C-alpha positions as MATLAB code, in Angstrom:
seq = 'XXXXXXXXXXXXXXXXXXXXXXXXXXXXXXXXXXXXXXXXXXXXXXXXXXXXXXXXXXXXXXXXXXXXXXXXXXXXXXXXXXXXXXXXXXXXXXXXXXXXXXXXXXXXXXXXXXXXXXXXXXXXXXXXXXXXXXXXXXXXXXXXXXXXXXXXXXXXXXXXXXXXXXXXXXXXXXXXXXXXXXXXXXXXXXXXXXXXXXXXXXXXX';
ca = [
      10.785  -23.061  -72.004;
      11.662  -26.614  -70.569;
      11.691  -28.376  -67.132;
      15.021  -28.225  -66.034;
      14.816  -23.998  -66.911;
      11.817  -24.209  -65.097;
      13.534  -26.259  -62.058;
      16.656  -23.743  -61.820;
      14.358  -21.009  -61.737;
      12.187  -22.241  -58.509;
      15.598  -23.396  -56.968;
      16.679  -19.381  -57.771;
      13.812  -18.617  -55.862;
      13.904  -21.202  -53.038;
      18.119  -19.896  -52.528;
      16.833  -16.125  -52.868;
      13.959  -16.748  -50.119;
      16.567  -18.219  -48.312;
      18.916  -15.455  -47.703;
      16.736  -12.880  -47.377;
      15.308  -14.828  -44.112;
      18.460  -15.169  -43.106;
      19.342  -11.030  -43.113;
      16.184  -10.320  -41.449;
      16.734  -12.557  -38.632;
      20.086  -11.637  -38.242;
      18.515   -7.666  -38.210;
      16.296   -8.549  -36.058;
      19.423  -10.093  -33.317;
      21.200   -6.954  -34.134;
      18.776   -4.672  -33.576;
      17.579   -6.559  -30.042;
      21.104   -6.764  -28.849;
      21.421   -3.288  -29.208;
      18.386   -1.765  -27.273;
      19.501   -4.966  -24.541;
      22.836   -2.347  -24.765;
      21.028    0.933  -25.009;
      18.950   -0.025  -22.013;
      21.910   -1.194  -19.879;
      24.414    1.406  -20.303;
      21.159    4.001  -19.625;
      20.844    5.619  -22.813;
      17.338    4.840  -22.791;
      14.612    6.208  -20.071;
      11.736    4.491  -19.351;
       8.983    6.141  -18.145;
       8.843    5.417  -14.591;
      10.224    6.374  -11.421;
      11.794    5.130   -8.480;
       9.604    2.146   -6.758;
       7.919    3.515   -4.097;
       5.011    1.486   -1.847;
       1.849    2.476   -3.196;
      -0.971    3.388   -0.559;
      -4.158    2.165   -1.892;
      -6.823    0.732    0.603;
      -7.584   -1.952   -2.129;
      -5.612   -4.657   -1.710;
      -2.718   -2.723   -0.417;
      -1.748   -1.173    2.465;
      -1.238    1.920    3.432;
       1.819    2.273    5.277;
       0.817    2.236    8.764;
       2.492    1.204   11.577;
       0.786   -0.800   14.863;
      -0.836    2.417   17.400;
       1.517    0.560   20.334;
       5.285    0.731   21.136;
       6.480   -2.862   21.111;
       9.718   -4.319   19.345;
       7.554   -7.518   17.799;
       3.601   -7.261   16.694;
       0.652   -7.210   19.013;
      -1.041   -9.635   19.713;
      -4.847   -9.614   18.027;
      -7.420  -10.979   20.764;
     -10.358   -9.596   18.968;
     -10.838   -9.259   14.856;
     -12.113   -6.870   12.471;
     -15.879   -7.639   11.656;
     -17.655   -5.243    9.455;
     -21.378   -5.292    9.395;
     -23.031   -5.808    6.213;
     -24.970   -2.461    7.408;
     -24.362    0.441    9.054;
     -27.208   -0.027   11.738;
     -26.079   -4.014   12.053;
     -23.803   -4.890   15.245;
     -20.600   -6.127   14.447;
     -17.020   -5.194   15.184;
     -15.636   -1.901   13.641;
     -11.853   -2.356   14.311;
      -9.575   -4.677   16.058;
      -7.813   -5.281   19.272;
      -4.666   -5.849   20.563;
      -3.636   -7.044   23.986;
      -2.296   -5.002   25.820;
      -0.998   -3.648   29.657;
      -2.513   -0.519   31.364;
      -0.419    2.693   30.327;
       0.915    1.589   27.189;
       2.446    4.411   25.463;
      -0.349    4.584   22.150;
       2.062    5.733   19.191;
       0.417    7.045   15.548;
       0.286    4.862   13.058;
       0.546    7.101   10.433;
       0.641   10.961    9.873;
      -1.900   13.321   11.445;
      -3.560   15.401   12.956;
      -5.056   14.609   17.280;
      -8.803   15.796   16.122;
     -10.753   14.708   18.874;
      -9.425   13.614   22.598;
     -12.107   12.968   24.876;
     -14.838   10.919   26.321;
     -18.246    8.702   24.376;
     -19.846    7.359   26.117;
     -18.160    7.635   29.788;
     -14.782    5.962   27.917;
     -12.374    7.936   27.101;
     -11.109    7.973   23.475;
      -8.552    9.645   21.322;
      -8.616   10.492   17.489;
      -6.287   10.956   14.794;
      -7.571   12.726   10.809;
      -4.954   11.311    8.366;
      -6.220   13.002    5.674;
      -7.948   12.130    2.211;
     -10.774   11.180    4.700;
      -9.557    8.381    6.455;
      -9.603    9.065   10.198;
      -8.299    5.923   13.006;
      -9.424    5.821   16.645;
      -7.963    4.470   20.116;
     -10.256    3.657   22.947;
      -9.582    3.717   26.065;
      -7.091    5.874   25.985;
      -6.222    9.467   27.105;
      -3.585   11.904   25.868;
      -2.282   15.878   27.185;
      -1.358   16.750   23.949;
      -4.015   19.321   23.121;
      -6.708   18.836   19.997;
      -5.130   20.160   17.516;
      -1.248   18.647   17.413;
       0.085   17.771   14.443;
       1.695   14.015   14.671;
       4.368   12.171   12.588;
       4.249    8.461   11.307;
       5.843    7.013   15.296;
       5.317    9.492   17.463;
       3.998    9.189   21.071;
       0.772   10.681   21.376;
      -1.129    8.912   24.511;
      -1.766    6.633   26.337;
      -4.216    3.271   27.276;
      -6.367    4.225   30.303;
      -9.371    3.504   31.316;
     -12.022    1.382   30.841;
     -14.561    0.204   27.838;
     -16.924   -2.217   26.839;
     -14.287   -3.538   24.496;
     -11.061   -4.155   26.409;
     -11.837   -2.871   30.260;
      -7.462   -1.746   29.937;
      -6.458   -5.077   29.074;
      -6.567   -3.969   25.040;
      -6.810   -0.970   22.572;
      -8.899   -1.180   20.283;
      -8.546    0.345   16.893;
     -10.643    1.251   14.325;
     -10.070    2.449   10.913;
     -12.840    4.817    9.433;
     -13.212    5.856    5.380;
     -15.240    8.940    5.606;
     -18.037    8.962    7.706;
     -19.559    5.774    8.311;
     -17.567    3.538    6.136;
     -15.329    1.150    8.662;
     -12.187   -0.499    7.298;
      -9.578   -3.651    8.791;
      -6.813   -1.119   10.347;
      -4.562   -4.427   10.442;
      -4.958   -4.681    6.435;
      -3.028   -0.856    6.546;
      -0.305   -1.979    8.228;
       0.257   -5.784    7.042;
      -0.482   -5.375    3.484;
       1.933   -3.452    1.979;
       3.071   -3.568   -2.232;
       6.003   -2.054   -3.423;
       4.983   -0.712   -7.116;
       6.378    1.009  -10.016;
       4.505    4.126  -10.551;
       4.513    5.696  -13.423;
       5.338    9.019  -14.665;
       2.916   10.933  -16.150;
       5.407   13.567  -18.156;
       5.889   11.661  -21.808;
       9.283   13.834  -22.020;
      11.146   11.507  -19.172;
      11.497    9.547  -22.662;
      14.568   10.211  -23.721;
];
């Protein structure tokens, strides 16, 4: 085989390789365009449901509303200050500036589980399930313990005095379990929208 034959063979290999590469790119482009078209026309269903709000304590909100009737967010006159240990002093909730007699509403669905005095202070407690409960002080209600409450439903009013507010604010606490306190402001403010995966793989068509 002379050099001319070798050059022609190398040239044919280069041309054939370039041809195969163009075909591969054309197939990939066609496949991509078909997938985009099928998704846009609804022929492919991905394993996700509609957008919905997550309700995870870490970093996300619980979808709570403020516990007082107001057209705007209330002023917080004292912030949440969780102590490092349960026995240390701190501020296990937030104090909302209100007037005496302001109506208190349920921040989320729950059950009224306590209405009475603790240390001479009027206190109300709602159990929201999943180990979460909220407290309100000073506040009273005419509803019996065990009443089911809906989010935003009136259930009491600011009434009485406490070492938090002296009737000029409402102390609002959020507890998870028996001793773990959370910042209730975050339950209102930090809400995030996320896609929730579907567990059933049969949703993929």
